[in-house]
Each structure stands twice: as structure tokens, then as C-alpha cells.
Amino acid sequence: MNTTFKTVASSNISISELMLPSHTNFSGKIHGGYILSLLDQIAFACASKFSGNYCVTASVDTVNFLKPIEVGELVTMKACVNYVGNSSMIIGIRVEAENIQTGKIKHCNSSYFTMVAKNKEGKSVAVPGLILSNLNEVRRFYNSLKQIALKKERDYHEEVFDYSSEESLTNIKKYNVQLELKKSK
């Protein structure tokens, strides 16, 4: 068990960037891939700040694009550690876009990244324990526990589900697919 603990607030980090025409996709909105790149950067910074170590992205658990981001808006990303394991951390990130002329702010994205702390040799290292200081932090921690349980359930289902059974192949026909399976030799 870890004897060092740090507050969620000690992990808080935010970045802001003005969205430029070079960040757009073909429909003129800010490209989701560009936002994902910024999300990965802030997740790294947040996890590294909290753990005191180099951190790598283990998984991008959730990325919910809620509203499009426009050219000229000021995007602010706020990140904090929501959960810690032995060497892993779940980083919660909120993305807001502000129309700098009107001051109107919209919530555009919520994301959760699992980051792992590494030493100089690339081995996973222990991270500090987490001090939860308010009920909002407790809520985020419990939501992370639910995310972990759902991920384990999904992984277990993938391992044991027989996709090639007669029942599975019959049931799939109720969806908008057509089976044209080639016989294996």
C-alpha cells in the first residue's frame, strides 16, 4: 500500500488555445483528431505532474464529442486525476469552447484517459495515493470504478463469446448485414 498521498487539486492543470483555420476538417469545424492530440497532451501533463514520473497513455477510455468547436473560439481543457491504481491513473478532462466576442462558453467534450507512470528504464512505477477532498471528487472516483468494472466485463465478454456458433450466426441476421462467409480449407 502506498504511504504517499496527494490531493486531486495537486493534479489540476488547464490549457487554452485559440482555434485556427489550420485546425479545421472538411466541414469547417475543428478536427476531432486535433482535439484528441490536445487531450493526449493534457492527460500526459496531468498524470506526470501528479505522479512525478514520465507517463504513457494506456488507453483512451471515453471521448464524447458533445458540440462542434468553431474557428476563432478559445478552447480550454481542464484535467485532473479521478482515480489511481498501483501505477495507473484515470485522468478526467473537460473541454470548453468560448466565443471570445460574446463570452458564451459551451461544454464541447468530456474525456477519460488511463495513464501509466514509468521510470527511466520504462518499467511501471507506483503512483501516490489520492486524497479526495469533496463529494465531487468522490463522485468522480466512483465513476472511475464503474468504468473499470465495465471495461473488465467487456474484455471478459470478448474472451468467452463464440462468434462462430450457429446461434450467433443466426442472430446476426436480424441486423443490417449480409453473411457471405467463405468456407475454411
C-alpha positions as a LaTeX table, in Angstrom:
\begin{tabular}{lrrr}
\hline
Residue & $x$ (\AA) & $y$ (\AA) & $z$ (\AA) \\
\hline
Met1 & 0.00 & 0.00 & 0.00 \\
Asn2 & 1.21 & 3.46 & $-0.84$ \\
Thr3 & 2.24 & 5.74 & 2.03 \\
Thr4 & 2.44 & 8.94 & $-0.05$ \\
Phe5 & $-0.83$ & 10.68 & $-0.84$ \\
Lys6 & $-1.61$ & 13.77 & $-2.91$ \\
Thr7 & $-4.77$ & 15.77 & $-3.38$ \\
Val8 & $-6.79$ & 15.78 & $-6.58$ \\
Ala9 & $-6.18$ & 19.55 & $-6.66$ \\
Ser10 & $-2.43$ & 18.94 & $-6.89$ \\
Ser11 & $-3.06$ & 17.34 & $-10.30$ \\
Asn12 & $-5.20$ & 20.16 & $-11.71$ \\
Ile13 & $-3.96$ & 21.52 & $-14.99$ \\
Ser14 & $-5.53$ & 23.57 & $-17.75$ \\
Ile15 & $-4.51$ & 24.67 & $-21.21$ \\
Ser16 & $-6.13$ & 27.16 & $-23.55$ \\
Glu17 & $-5.65$ & 27.55 & $-27.27$ \\
Leu18 & $-7.23$ & 29.71 & $-29.92$ \\
Met19 & $-8.67$ & 27.57 & $-32.72$ \\
Leu20 & $-7.23$ & 28.48 & $-36.12$ \\
Pro21 & $-8.38$ & 27.72 & $-39.68$ \\
Ser22 & $-5.49$ & 25.23 & $-39.96$ \\
His23 & $-7.24$ & 23.08 & $-37.29$ \\
Thr24 & $-10.42$ & 22.52 & $-39.33$ \\
Asn25 & $-11.84$ & 19.46 & $-41.02$ \\
Phe26 & $-13.60$ & 19.44 & $-44.39$ \\
Ser27 & $-16.83$ & 20.81 & $-42.90$ \\
Gly28 & $-15.12$ & 23.86 & $-41.42$ \\
Lys29 & $-15.32$ & 22.70 & $-37.79$ \\
Ile30 & $-12.28$ & 21.96 & $-35.62$ \\
His31 & $-11.00$ & 18.50 & $-36.47$ \\
Gly32 & $-11.67$ & 15.86 & $-33.82$ \\
Gly33 & $-8.18$ & 14.44 & $-34.35$ \\
Tyr34 & $-6.66$ & 17.78 & $-33.43$ \\
Ile35 & $-8.71$ & 17.85 & $-30.22$ \\
Leu36 & $-7.60$ & 14.26 & $-29.47$ \\
Ser37 & $-3.98$ & 15.34 & $-29.80$ \\
Leu38 & $-4.54$ & 18.17 & $-27.30$ \\
Leu39 & $-6.38$ & 15.76 & $-24.98$ \\
Asp40 & $-3.42$ & 13.38 & $-25.01$ \\
Gln41 & $-1.05$ & 16.24 & $-24.21$ \\
Ile42 & $-3.02$ & 17.46 & $-21.22$ \\
Ala43 & $-3.55$ & 13.89 & $-19.95$ \\
Phe44 & 0.24 & 13.40 & $-20.08$ \\
Ala45 & 0.89 & 16.68 & $-18.28$ \\
Cys46 & $-1.70$ & 15.99 & $-15.58$ \\
Ala47 & $-0.52$ & 12.42 & $-14.91$ \\
Ser48 & 3.16 & 13.42 & $-14.93$ \\
Lys49 & 2.51 & 16.34 & $-12.59$ \\
Phe50 & 0.65 & 14.10 & $-10.14$ \\
Ser51 & 2.98 & 11.09 & $-10.26$ \\
Gly52 & 6.30 & 12.91 & $-10.64$ \\
Asn53 & 7.20 & 10.49 & $-13.43$ \\
Tyr54 & 7.08 & 10.16 & $-17.19$ \\
Cys55 & 3.66 & 8.78 & $-18.15$ \\
Val56 & 2.30 & 6.95 & $-21.16$ \\
Thr57 & $-1.23$ & 6.61 & $-22.48$ \\
Ala58 & $-2.52$ & 3.10 & $-21.75$ \\
Ser59 & $-5.99$ & 3.69 & $-23.13$ \\
Val60 & $-8.42$ & 6.33 & $-24.22$ \\
Asp61 & $-11.45$ & 5.13 & $-22.34$ \\
Thr62 & $-14.07$ & 7.67 & $-23.35$ \\
Val63 & $-14.20$ & 10.59 & $-25.73$ \\
Asn64 & $-17.61$ & 12.21 & $-26.04$ \\
Phe65 & $-17.82$ & 14.93 & $-28.68$ \\
Leu66 & $-20.84$ & 16.93 & $-27.50$ \\
Lys67 & $-20.74$ & 20.14 & $-29.54$ \\
Pro68 & $-18.64$ & 21.27 & $-32.51$ \\
Ile69 & $-15.85$ & 23.77 & $-31.98$ \\
Glu70 & $-15.63$ & 26.74 & $-34.35$ \\
Val71 & $-12.64$ & 28.61 & $-35.78$ \\
Gly72 & $-11.85$ & 31.61 & $-33.57$ \\
Glu73 & $-13.12$ & 30.06 & $-30.36$ \\
Leu74 & $-10.83$ & 29.81 & $-27.33$ \\
Val75 & $-10.68$ & 26.17 & $-26.25$ \\
Thr76 & $-9.86$ & 25.47 & $-22.62$ \\
Met77 & $-9.13$ & 21.96 & $-21.38$ \\
Lys78 & $-9.21$ & 21.20 & $-17.65$ \\
Ala79 & $-7.78$ & 17.93 & $-16.36$ \\
Cys80 & $-7.41$ & 16.22 & $-13.01$ \\
Val81 & $-6.72$ & 12.76 & $-11.64$ \\
Asn82 & $-10.02$ & 10.98 & $-10.89$ \\
Tyr83 & $-8.61$ & 7.59 & $-9.82$ \\
Val84 & $-5.27$ & 5.97 & $-9.01$ \\
Gly85 & $-4.28$ & 2.32 & $-9.04$ \\
Asn86 & $-0.77$ & 0.99 & $-8.41$ \\
Ser87 & 0.92 & 2.63 & $-11.39$ \\
Ser88 & $-2.11$ & 3.81 & $-13.35$ \\
Met89 & $-4.28$ & 6.90 & $-13.15$ \\
Ile90 & $-7.57$ & 7.81 & $-14.78$ \\
Ile91 & $-7.47$ & 11.41 & $-15.95$ \\
Gly92 & $-10.75$ & 13.24 & $-16.46$ \\
Ile93 & $-10.72$ & 16.08 & $-18.98$ \\
Arg94 & $-13.38$ & 18.70 & $-19.67$ \\
Val95 & $-13.22$ & 20.73 & $-22.89$ \\
Glu96 & $-14.96$ & 24.07 & $-23.17$ \\
Ala97 & $-15.03$ & 26.50 & $-26.08$ \\
Glu98 & $-15.54$ & 30.21 & $-25.57$ \\
Asn99 & $-16.75$ & 32.64 & $-28.18$ \\
Ile100 & $-14.27$ & 35.38 & $-27.35$ \\
Gln101 & $-16.52$ & 38.11 & $-28.76$ \\
Thr102 & $-19.67$ & 37.22 & $-26.81$ \\
Gly103 & $-18.11$ & 35.42 & $-23.83$ \\
Lys104 & $-20.50$ & 32.48 & $-24.30$ \\
Ile105 & $-18.96$ & 29.19 & $-23.12$ \\
Lys106 & $-20.11$ & 25.75 & $-24.23$ \\
His107 & $-19.13$ & 22.30 & $-22.95$ \\
Cys108 & $-17.79$ & 20.50 & $-26.03$ \\
Asn109 & $-16.12$ & 17.33 & $-24.84$ \\
Ser110 & $-15.61$ & 15.03 & $-21.86$ \\
Ser111 & $-12.80$ & 12.50 & $-21.97$ \\
Tyr112 & $-11.13$ & 9.90 & $-19.76$ \\
Phe113 & $-7.59$ & 8.66 & $-20.34$ \\
Thr114 & $-5.80$ & 5.89 & $-18.46$ \\
Met115 & $-2.17$ & 6.85 & $-17.98$ \\
Val116 & 0.67 & 4.73 & $-16.53$ \\
Ala117 & 3.71 & 6.09 & $-14.71$ \\
Lys118 & 7.09 & 4.80 & $-15.92$ \\
Asn119 & 10.67 & 5.06 & $-14.63$ \\
Lys120 & 13.74 & 5.80 & $-16.76$ \\
Glu121 & 14.03 & 2.11 & $-17.71$ \\
Gly122 & 10.42 & 2.04 & $-18.93$ \\
Lys123 & 9.11 & $-0.06$ & $-16.02$ \\
Ser124 & 5.82 & 0.82 & $-14.37$ \\
Val125 & 6.25 & 2.61 & $-11.04$ \\
Ala126 & 3.92 & 3.27 & $-8.11$ \\
Val127 & 1.95 & 6.49 & $-8.05$ \\
Pro128 & 0.88 & 8.40 & $-4.93$ \\
Gly129 & $-2.45$ & 7.60 & $-3.33$ \\
Leu130 & $-5.31$ & 10.02 & $-3.88$ \\
Ile131 & $-6.78$ & 12.35 & $-1.26$ \\
Leu132 & $-10.45$ & 13.03 & $-2.02$ \\
Ser133 & $-11.39$ & 16.43 & $-0.56$ \\
Asn134 & $-15.03$ & 16.91 & $-1.59$ \\
Leu135 & $-18.07$ & 14.96 & $-2.76$ \\
Asn136 & $-17.48$ & 15.86 & $-6.41$ \\
Glu137 & $-14.07$ & 14.14 & $-6.21$ \\
Val138 & $-15.72$ & 11.14 & $-4.51$ \\
Arg139 & $-18.29$ & 11.01 & $-7.36$ \\
Arg140 & $-15.54$ & 11.07 & $-9.98$ \\
Phe141 & $-13.64$ & 8.32 & $-8.15$ \\
Tyr142 & $-16.74$ & 6.08 & $-8.00$ \\
Asn143 & $-17.49$ & 6.76 & $-11.67$ \\
Ser144 & $-13.94$ & 5.62 & $-12.46$ \\
Leu145 & $-14.55$ & 2.40 & $-10.52$ \\
Lys146 & $-17.66$ & 1.83 & $-12.66$ \\
Gln147 & $-15.64$ & 2.49 & $-15.84$ \\
Ile148 & $-13.04$ & $-0.08$ & $-14.75$ \\
Ala149 & $-15.74$ & $-2.67$ & $-14.00$ \\
Leu150 & $-17.39$ & $-2.10$ & $-17.40$ \\
Lys151 & $-14.03$ & $-2.45$ & $-19.16$ \\
Lys152 & $-13.35$ & $-5.75$ & $-17.36$ \\
Glu153 & $-16.83$ & $-7.02$ & $-18.24$ \\
Arg154 & $-16.37$ & $-6.06$ & $-21.91$ \\
Asp155 & $-12.96$ & $-7.75$ & $-22.02$ \\
Tyr156 & $-14.38$ & $-10.90$ & $-20.40$ \\
His157 & $-17.30$ & $-10.97$ & $-22.86$ \\
Glu158 & $-14.87$ & $-10.67$ & $-25.79$ \\
Glu159 & $-12.86$ & $-13.64$ & $-24.46$ \\
Val160 & $-15.75$ & $-16.06$ & $-23.92$ \\
Phe161 & $-18.20$ & $-15.13$ & $-26.69$ \\
Asp162 & $-18.28$ & $-17.66$ & $-29.53$ \\
Tyr163 & $-18.78$ & $-15.59$ & $-32.68$ \\
Ser164 & $-18.81$ & $-18.64$ & $-34.91$ \\
Ser165 & $-21.57$ & $-20.62$ & $-33.18$ \\
Glu166 & $-24.69$ & $-21.43$ & $-35.19$ \\
Glu167 & $-26.77$ & $-19.36$ & $-32.76$ \\
Ser168 & $-24.50$ & $-16.29$ & $-33.13$ \\
Leu169 & $-24.53$ & $-16.50$ & $-36.91$ \\
Thr170 & $-28.32$ & $-16.87$ & $-36.95$ \\
Asn171 & $-28.85$ & $-13.95$ & $-34.54$ \\
Ile172 & $-26.66$ & $-11.61$ & $-36.57$ \\
Lys173 & $-29.09$ & $-11.80$ & $-39.49$ \\
Lys174 & $-31.57$ & $-9.54$ & $-37.68$ \\
Tyr175 & $-29.13$ & $-6.64$ & $-38.18$ \\
Asn176 & $-28.40$ & $-4.74$ & $-41.36$ \\
Val177 & $-25.74$ & $-7.22$ & $-42.54$ \\
Gln178 & $-25.47$ & $-9.98$ & $-45.09$ \\
Leu179 & $-23.32$ & $-13.01$ & $-44.33$ \\
Glu180 & $-21.16$ & $-14.27$ & $-47.20$ \\
Leu181 & $-18.68$ & $-16.38$ & $-45.28$ \\
Lys182 & $-16.05$ & $-18.29$ & $-47.22$ \\
Lys183 & $-15.50$ & $-21.88$ & $-46.15$ \\
Ser184 & $-12.14$ & $-22.50$ & $-44.46$ \\
Lys185 & $-9.94$ & $-25.16$ & $-46.05$ \\
\hline
\end{tabular}
